[in-house]
Short mmCIF file of C-alpha atoms in Angstrom, two decimals:
data_model
loop_
_atom_site.label_atom_id
_atom_site.label_comp_id
_atom_site.label_asym_id
_atom_site.label_seq_id
_atom_site.Cartn_x
_atom_site.Cartn_y
_atom_site.Cartn_z
CA MET A 1 -44.66 -34.80 3.20
CA ALA A 2 -46.19 -34.01 -0.19
CA SER A 3 -49.60 -33.97 0.94
CA ASP A 4 -48.16 -31.61 4.38
CA LEU A 5 -45.20 -29.39 1.62
CA HIS A 6 -48.86 -28.81 -0.24
CA GLU A 7 -50.55 -27.27 2.77
CA ALA A 8 -48.05 -25.38 3.91
CA ILE A 9 -47.92 -23.64 1.02
CA PHE A 10 -52.20 -23.27 1.01
CA MET A 11 -51.53 -21.55 3.95
CA ALA A 12 -49.09 -18.43 3.02
CA LYS A 13 -51.47 -18.18 0.34
CA GLN A 14 -54.69 -17.76 2.11
CA GLU A 15 -53.90 -16.31 4.76
CA ARG A 16 -50.64 -14.11 3.13
CA HIS A 17 -47.26 -14.95 5.22
CA LYS A 18 -44.47 -12.73 3.89
CA ASN A 19 -42.22 -15.97 5.40
CA LEU A 20 -42.43 -18.83 4.58
CA PHE A 21 -39.67 -22.46 5.99
CA LEU A 22 -39.76 -25.56 3.41
CA ASN A 23 -36.13 -26.48 5.21
CA TYR A 24 -35.52 -31.03 5.85
CA ARG A 25 -38.90 -31.12 3.04
CA ASN A 26 -36.12 -33.16 0.93
CA LEU A 27 -37.00 -30.72 -2.39
CA VAL A 28 -35.77 -31.29 -5.77
CA SER A 29 -37.16 -29.24 -7.00
CA PHE A 30 -38.82 -25.91 -6.81
CA PRO A 31 -42.55 -26.34 -5.95
CA VAL A 32 -44.90 -25.15 -8.53
CA GLU A 33 -46.92 -24.26 -5.99
CA LEU A 34 -45.15 -21.34 -5.42
CA LEU A 35 -45.07 -20.30 -8.96
CA ARG A 36 -49.08 -20.82 -10.38
CA ASP A 37 -51.65 -18.42 -11.61
CA GLU A 38 -49.86 -15.16 -9.36
CA GLY A 39 -47.43 -17.09 -7.58
CA MET A 40 -47.13 -15.12 -3.84
CA GLN A 41 -46.31 -11.43 -4.35
CA PHE A 42 -46.61 -11.07 -0.54
CA LEU A 43 -43.92 -13.42 0.12
CA GLU A 44 -40.89 -11.23 1.44
CA ARG A 45 -38.88 -14.74 3.43
CA LEU A 46 -38.34 -17.97 1.91
CA PHE A 47 -36.12 -20.64 3.45
CA MET A 48 -35.72 -23.11 1.96
CA LYS A 49 -32.55 -24.99 3.26
CA ARG A 50 -31.17 -28.71 3.55
CA ASN A 51 -33.41 -29.85 0.49
CA SER A 52 -31.94 -31.66 -2.95
CA LEU A 53 -32.47 -28.85 -5.35
CA THR A 54 -30.85 -28.69 -8.60
CA ALA A 55 -31.82 -24.98 -9.80
CA LEU A 56 -34.33 -22.71 -9.55
CA PRO A 57 -37.25 -21.41 -11.68
CA GLU A 58 -36.30 -18.85 -14.51
CA ASN A 59 -40.01 -16.56 -13.21
CA LEU A 60 -38.99 -16.61 -9.66
CA ALA A 61 -38.57 -12.87 -9.65
CA GLN A 62 -41.81 -12.82 -11.81
CA LYS A 63 -43.83 -15.10 -9.10
CA LEU A 64 -41.93 -13.96 -5.63
CA PRO A 65 -41.35 -10.09 -7.04
CA ASN A 66 -41.30 -9.22 -3.48
CA LEU A 67 -38.75 -11.15 -1.83
CA ILE A 68 -36.17 -9.66 0.16
CA GLU A 69 -34.45 -12.90 1.81
CA LEU A 70 -33.31 -15.83 -0.28
CA TYR A 71 -32.22 -18.99 1.84
CA LEU A 72 -30.84 -21.77 -0.78
CA HIS A 73 -27.89 -23.35 2.52
CA SER A 74 -27.18 -27.13 1.67
CA ASN A 75 -28.40 -27.98 -1.65
CA ASN A 76 -27.10 -29.03 -4.86
CA ILE A 77 -27.76 -26.16 -7.38
CA ALA A 78 -25.50 -25.87 -10.30
CA ILE A 79 -27.03 -23.47 -12.21
CA ILE A 80 -27.82 -19.65 -10.87
CA PRO A 81 -30.99 -18.07 -14.02
CA GLN A 82 -29.89 -14.64 -15.63
CA ALA A 83 -33.39 -14.77 -14.12
CA ILE A 84 -32.09 -13.75 -10.62
CA GLY A 85 -31.10 -10.22 -11.38
CA ASN A 86 -34.78 -9.07 -11.14
CA LEU A 87 -35.33 -9.83 -7.61
CA VAL A 88 -35.17 -6.42 -7.11
CA LYS A 89 -35.57 -5.89 -3.73
CA LEU A 90 -33.72 -8.82 -2.52
CA GLN A 91 -31.66 -7.96 0.41
CA SER A 92 -29.52 -11.25 1.59
CA LEU A 93 -29.30 -14.33 -0.79
CA ASP A 94 -27.65 -17.67 1.01
CA LEU A 95 -26.82 -20.30 -1.79
CA SER A 96 -23.90 -21.69 0.55
CA ASP A 97 -22.91 -25.72 -0.20
CA ASN A 98 -24.23 -26.32 -2.98
CA ALA A 99 -23.09 -26.99 -6.93
CA LEU A 100 -21.87 -23.68 -8.37
CA GLN A 101 -19.47 -23.40 -10.61
CA LEU A 102 -19.95 -20.41 -11.54
CA ILE A 103 -22.17 -17.08 -11.43
CA CYS A 104 -23.24 -15.32 -13.68
CA PRO A 105 -22.65 -11.80 -14.59
CA GLU A 106 -26.82 -10.41 -13.95
CA ILE A 107 -26.13 -10.82 -9.63
CA GLY A 108 -24.07 -7.73 -10.46
CA GLN A 109 -28.22 -5.61 -10.72
CA LEU A 110 -28.95 -7.34 -7.24
CA ARG A 111 -27.87 -3.48 -6.54
CA SER A 112 -30.73 -3.84 -2.49
CA LEU A 113 -28.73 -6.71 -2.62
CA ARG A 114 -26.64 -6.34 1.81
CA HIS A 115 -24.85 -9.62 2.56
CA LEU A 116 -24.11 -12.80 -0.44
CA ARG A 117 -23.29 -16.09 0.69
CA LEU A 118 -21.34 -18.51 -2.15
CA ALA A 119 -18.66 -20.36 0.57
CA ASN A 120 -18.29 -23.82 0.17
CA ASN A 121 -18.96 -23.77 -3.58
CA GLN A 122 -16.62 -24.75 -7.04
CA LEU A 123 -16.62 -21.72 -8.50
CA LYS A 124 -13.27 -20.72 -10.06
CA PHE A 125 -13.41 -17.63 -10.57
CA LEU A 126 -16.03 -13.96 -9.76
CA PRO A 127 -17.97 -12.02 -12.18
CA GLN A 128 -16.21 -8.06 -12.07
CA GLU A 129 -19.54 -7.52 -11.56
CA LEU A 130 -20.07 -8.32 -8.34
CA GLY A 131 -18.56 -4.32 -7.80
CA ASP A 132 -22.68 -2.62 -8.85
CA LEU A 133 -23.83 -3.35 -5.52
CA ARG A 134 -23.43 -0.43 -4.24
CA GLU A 135 -25.14 -2.01 -0.36
CA LEU A 136 -23.19 -4.93 -0.59
CA GLU A 137 -22.22 -5.37 3.51
CA THR A 138 -21.61 -9.40 4.14
CA LEU A 139 -20.02 -11.12 0.97
CA ASP A 140 -18.87 -15.40 1.72
CA VAL A 141 -16.93 -16.88 -0.97
CA SER A 142 -15.13 -19.19 0.97
CA MET A 143 -14.07 -22.85 0.48
CA ASN A 144 -13.64 -22.29 -2.97
CA LEU A 145 -11.73 -22.39 -5.57
CA LEU A 146 -10.61 -18.99 -6.31
CA SER A 147 -7.67 -17.46 -7.83
CA THR A 148 -8.17 -14.09 -8.04
CA LEU A 149 -10.91 -11.59 -6.62
CA PRO A 150 -12.85 -8.68 -9.07
CA GLU A 151 -10.42 -6.34 -9.80
CA ARG A 152 -13.84 -4.20 -9.54
CA LEU A 153 -15.08 -5.77 -5.56
CA HIS A 154 -13.68 -2.38 -4.07
CA GLN A 155 -17.02 -0.08 -6.17
CA CYS A 156 -18.69 -1.97 -3.22
CA LEU A 157 -18.68 1.84 -0.88
CA SER A 158 -20.28 -0.43 1.88
CA LEU A 159 -18.39 -3.28 2.55
CA GLN A 160 -17.88 -4.01 5.44
CA CYS A 161 -16.87 -8.55 5.97
CA LEU A 162 -15.78 -9.97 3.59
CA THR A 163 -14.77 -13.85 4.06
CA ALA A 164 -12.25 -15.49 0.28
CA ASP A 165 -10.98 -18.68 3.71
CA ARG A 166 -9.50 -21.78 2.38
CA ASN A 167 -9.38 -20.75 -1.22
CA LEU A 168 -6.17 -20.43 -3.61
CA LEU A 169 -6.49 -17.14 -3.96
CA HIS A 170 -2.37 -15.82 -4.47
CA CYS A 171 -2.42 -12.05 -3.97
CA LEU A 172 -5.58 -10.12 -3.39
CA PRO A 173 -5.83 -6.70 -4.87
CA ARG A 174 -4.44 -3.10 -3.85
CA GLN A 175 -7.18 -1.66 -4.36
CA LEU A 176 -9.81 -3.92 -2.13
CA CYS A 177 -7.64 -1.32 0.59
CA LEU A 178 -9.51 1.35 -0.88
CA LEU A 179 -13.08 0.11 0.31
CA PRO A 180 -14.40 2.54 3.27
CA GLU A 181 -16.24 0.13 5.11
CA LEU A 182 -14.26 -2.87 5.42
CA ASN A 183 -14.19 -3.49 9.26
CA GLU A 184 -13.24 -6.85 8.94
CA LEU A 185 -10.92 -8.78 6.91
CA SER A 186 -10.40 -13.17 5.93
CA MET A 187 -8.35 -14.90 4.51
CA ALA A 188 -7.07 -17.57 5.37
CA ALA A 189 -5.47 -21.25 4.37
CA ASN A 190 -5.08 -19.47 1.03
CA CYS A 191 -2.05 -19.74 -1.03
CA LEU A 192 -1.05 -15.85 -0.57
CA THR A 193 2.34 -14.55 -0.39
CA SER A 194 1.96 -11.37 0.61
CA LEU A 195 -0.20 -8.55 1.29
CA PRO A 196 -1.07 -4.82 -0.43
CA LEU A 197 1.19 -2.65 1.74
CA ASP A 198 -1.66 -0.10 2.56
CA LEU A 199 -3.72 -3.34 3.92
CA GLY A 200 -4.44 -1.74 7.03
CA ARG A 201 -4.42 1.79 6.17
CA SER A 202 -7.60 2.37 6.68
CA MET A 203 -9.29 3.21 9.61
CA GLU A 204 -11.87 1.20 9.48
CA LEU A 205 -10.68 -1.64 9.32
CA GLN A 206 -9.90 -3.53 12.24
CA PHE A 207 -9.43 -7.52 12.06
CA VAL A 208 -7.13 -8.72 9.03
CA PHE A 209 -7.03 -12.65 9.28
CA VAL A 210 -4.52 -14.71 7.03
CA ASP A 211 -3.61 -17.88 8.68
CA ASN A 212 -2.51 -20.56 7.78
CA ASN A 213 -0.10 -18.56 4.74
CA ALA A 214 2.35 -21.49 4.53
CA HIS A 215 4.16 -18.71 2.49
CA LEU A 216 2.97 -15.21 3.89
CA THR A 217 5.91 -14.21 6.02
CA GLY A 218 6.07 -10.89 5.93
CA LEU A 219 2.57 -7.89 7.24
CA PRO A 220 2.31 -4.56 6.46
CA SER A 221 3.35 -2.09 8.95
CA TYR A 222 -0.45 -0.36 8.88
CA LEU A 223 -1.38 -3.31 10.17
CA TYR A 224 1.18 -2.38 14.22
CA ASN A 225 -2.18 -2.13 16.30
CA LYS A 226 -4.79 -4.23 14.36
CA VAL A 227 -6.12 -7.61 14.87
CA ILE A 228 -4.91 -10.33 13.74
CA GLY A 229 -4.99 -14.04 12.77
CA CYS A 230 -1.43 -15.00 11.84
CA SER A 231 -0.74 -18.54 13.44
CA GLY A 232 0.42 -21.29 10.42
CA CYS A 233 2.32 -18.41 8.34
CA GLY A 234 5.63 -18.72 6.82
CA LEU A 235 5.68 -22.17 7.79
CA ALA A 236 7.01 -22.91 3.97
CA ALA A 237 10.11 -24.22 3.14
CA GLN A 238 9.83 -22.74 0.17
CA ILE A 239 8.45 -19.50 -1.54
CA SER A 240 6.37 -20.00 -4.45
CA ASP A 241 7.58 -19.57 -8.48
CA VAL A 242 6.25 -16.54 -9.13
CA LYS A 243 8.38 -14.05 -9.56
CA GLN A 244 8.87 -10.81 -6.30
CA LEU A 245 11.43 -10.05 -4.74
CA CYS A 246 12.25 -10.60 -1.55
CA LEU A 247 14.17 -8.68 1.54
CA THR A 248 16.02 -12.09 3.25
CA LEU A 249 16.33 -10.63 7.80
CA GLY A 250 18.40 -13.50 9.43
CA ASP A 251 16.21 -17.43 8.17
CA VAL A 252 13.38 -14.94 7.25
CA THR A 253 12.38 -14.44 3.62
CA VAL A 254 9.71 -11.66 3.24
CA PRO A 255 8.50 -12.14 -0.12
CA LEU A 256 7.20 -8.77 -1.27
CA PRO A 257 3.99 -8.36 -2.88
CA SER A 258 4.45 -8.45 -7.39
CA GLU A 259 4.56 -4.82 -8.36
CA VAL A 260 7.65 -3.92 -6.99
CA LYS A 261 9.94 -3.41 -9.02
CA ALA A 262 13.35 -2.07 -6.70
CA ILE A 263 14.54 -1.87 -2.74
CA GLY A 264 15.69 1.00 -1.18
CA SER A 265 17.83 2.32 0.79
CA GLU A 266 17.60 4.77 3.40
CA THR A 267 21.80 6.28 1.73
CA ASP A 268 19.38 6.84 -1.38
CA ARG A 269 19.47 9.94 -2.36
CA VAL A 270 17.81 9.85 -5.94
CA LEU A 271 14.19 8.63 -7.38
CA PRO A 272 14.30 6.31 -10.29
CA LEU A 273 13.04 7.80 -12.93
CA GLU A 274 10.08 5.42 -13.79
CA GLU A 275 9.08 6.20 -9.68
CA LEU A 276 9.44 10.05 -10.43
CA ALA A 277 7.23 9.92 -12.95
CA CYS A 278 4.53 7.17 -12.00
CA ARG A 279 4.44 9.51 -8.93
CA VAL A 280 3.35 12.87 -10.65
CA LEU A 281 1.03 11.44 -13.04
CA HIS A 282 -0.26 10.64 -10.32
CA ALA A 283 -0.35 13.79 -9.14
CA ALA A 284 -1.52 15.47 -12.18
CA HIS A 285 -4.58 12.67 -12.57
CA SER A 286 -5.89 13.79 -9.23
CA TRP A 287 -6.04 17.50 -9.95
CA THR A 288 -7.28 16.59 -14.18
CA SER A 289 -8.63 13.37 -14.08
CA LYS A 290 -10.34 13.67 -17.06
CA ASP A 291 -7.82 14.75 -19.56
CA VAL A 292 -5.22 12.19 -18.64
CA ARG A 293 -7.36 9.73 -18.40
CA PHE A 294 -7.58 9.83 -21.82
CA LEU A 295 -3.34 9.87 -22.57
CA LEU A 296 -2.53 6.97 -21.06
CA PRO A 297 -3.55 3.95 -21.21
CA LYS A 298 -5.70 1.57 -18.94
CA SER A 299 -2.08 -1.01 -18.25
CA LEU A 300 -0.36 2.67 -16.80
CA LEU A 301 -4.13 4.37 -15.82
CA ASP A 302 -4.87 1.47 -13.36
CA VAL A 303 -1.23 1.69 -11.94
CA VAL A 304 -0.76 6.14 -11.08
CA ARG A 305 -4.79 5.62 -9.83
CA TRP A 306 -4.49 3.05 -6.99
CA PRO A 307 -0.26 3.65 -5.83
CA LEU A 308 1.31 0.65 -4.68
CA GLY A 309 1.40 1.81 -0.78
CA HIS A 310 2.51 5.13 0.86
CA CYS A 311 4.46 5.25 3.46
CA HIS A 312 4.28 5.12 6.44
CA ARG A 313 5.71 8.41 8.15
CA CYS A 314 3.95 10.91 5.57
CA SER A 315 1.48 9.01 3.05
CA GLN A 316 3.85 10.12 0.10
CA PRO A 317 2.89 7.36 -2.78
CA MET A 318 4.87 5.56 -3.21
CA PHE A 319 4.91 2.41 -6.98
CA THR A 320 7.99 0.73 -7.85
CA ILE A 321 9.90 1.21 -4.86
CA VAL A 322 9.74 0.15 -1.51
CA TYR A 323 12.26 1.51 2.09
CA PRO A 324 11.75 -1.14 4.09
CA LYS A 325 12.66 -1.66 7.78
CA LEU A 326 11.86 -5.59 9.44
CA PHE A 327 11.13 -5.92 12.60
CA PRO A 328 9.93 -9.67 14.26
CA LEU A 329 6.74 -9.77 15.29
CA ARG A 330 6.86 -10.74 18.42
CA GLU A 331 8.49 -7.73 19.03
CA THR A 332 5.41 -5.28 18.41
CA ALA A 333 2.48 -5.35 20.08
CA LEU A 334 1.42 -7.38 17.24
CA ALA A 335 2.90 -10.00 19.85
CA GLY A 336 -0.53 -9.53 22.65
CA VAL A 337 -3.26 -10.88 19.59
CA HIS A 338 -1.18 -13.25 18.46
CA LYS A 339 -2.37 -17.13 18.90
CA SER A 340 -1.78 -17.76 22.29
CA SER A 341 -0.84 -21.54 19.92
CA VAL A 342 1.99 -19.85 18.18
CA THR A 343 5.23 -20.37 19.33
CA GLN A 344 8.10 -17.66 19.76
CA SER A 345 10.17 -18.79 17.23
CA SER A 346 6.86 -18.05 14.27
CA CYS A 347 5.70 -15.31 15.68
CA SER A 348 9.48 -14.23 14.73
CA THR A 349 8.83 -15.56 11.18
CA ALA A 350 6.01 -13.46 10.92
CA ALA A 351 7.86 -10.48 10.74
CA LEU A 352 6.42 -7.07 10.45
CA SER A 353 7.82 -4.33 6.67
CA TYR A 354 7.54 -1.33 7.90
CA PHE A 355 7.62 1.10 4.25
CA THR A 356 9.37 5.08 4.05
CA CYS A 357 9.16 6.91 1.10
CA ILE A 358 12.72 8.35 0.27
CA LYS A 359 10.64 11.86 -0.21
CA ARG A 360 12.36 13.88 2.82
CA SER A 361 15.63 13.36 2.21
CA ASN A 362 14.99 14.09 -1.91
CA PRO A 363 15.34 17.50 -2.98
CA LEU A 364 14.25 16.83 -6.46
CA ALA A 365 10.76 14.68 -5.14
CA ASN A 366 9.96 17.32 -3.15
CA TYR A 367 10.28 20.10 -5.09
CA LEU A 368 8.72 17.86 -7.64
CA LEU A 369 5.45 16.95 -5.20
CA PRO A 370 4.56 19.04 -3.16
#
């Protein structure tokens, strides 16, 4: 086996191969032949799946500087060296099915990275520096121990597919609704109790899968004409202990996002002062963002920059109060794309929340916000 390995690497060096396949070689350490002398400056794709590697060499980028794709699926790698950030040409990195507990911030230096797969590891959090990957198109972090996603993930402006199934997520950052190219979002088998109210507002987002989130009993109305998966939702007898406002429709209780502070009704004629202030600041920030940014603390700036949601009818931003309407999923177009294995009763528990604002009936709001 060792002689076959040496021969494969020798031939690759002699013939200046761009692709090298070292899968299923029972490797427990990175082959030193790849790192000797000048390394393999011409190598672009390295496949080392299903071995027993536990670490990557610190001088990997120095010896293999032109790597475009690196596949390390199904090893025992526990640590990624900080020098990984020096692989400036890397476009695809697969570290699925390893033993990773931590991702170093230097991964944000891989500015050419388009595909990152970290599924089936032991990750409890992801670095905020992932937001620096402006070319990233695919991110798979399913089957980990994540309870949150990085807030800066919305800066990955090229992200098209985000998969985070089978984690411990209780909520999604509402900033994810700003991703302009996101086409598919999969958050199945988590601990979600609610979704951002603007989720689905983007025309690009077409596929949303939130199956098997037992506490999730409501979906934002913007998902009305999307392809969704929500089987196994709304099956829990109790709501999680996170304090959230809830709506009740018959026997169905729908938790709202934690940022919601009040539930309005169609008879309301005056907005709360806090809501009015947020809307005015949001409009002012859009006009003179540089001036306002220095006046507001970061916590308040985040609130006014990213509204809780927008009215489904007039696109008015909302920050602390919502005006919901509930209707059963079985009465909407979504019932046709809902998985056939779901019974009619469970379909109706996955109710849609249709959020509107008070702008049309509130002269004061009309006066303050054009």
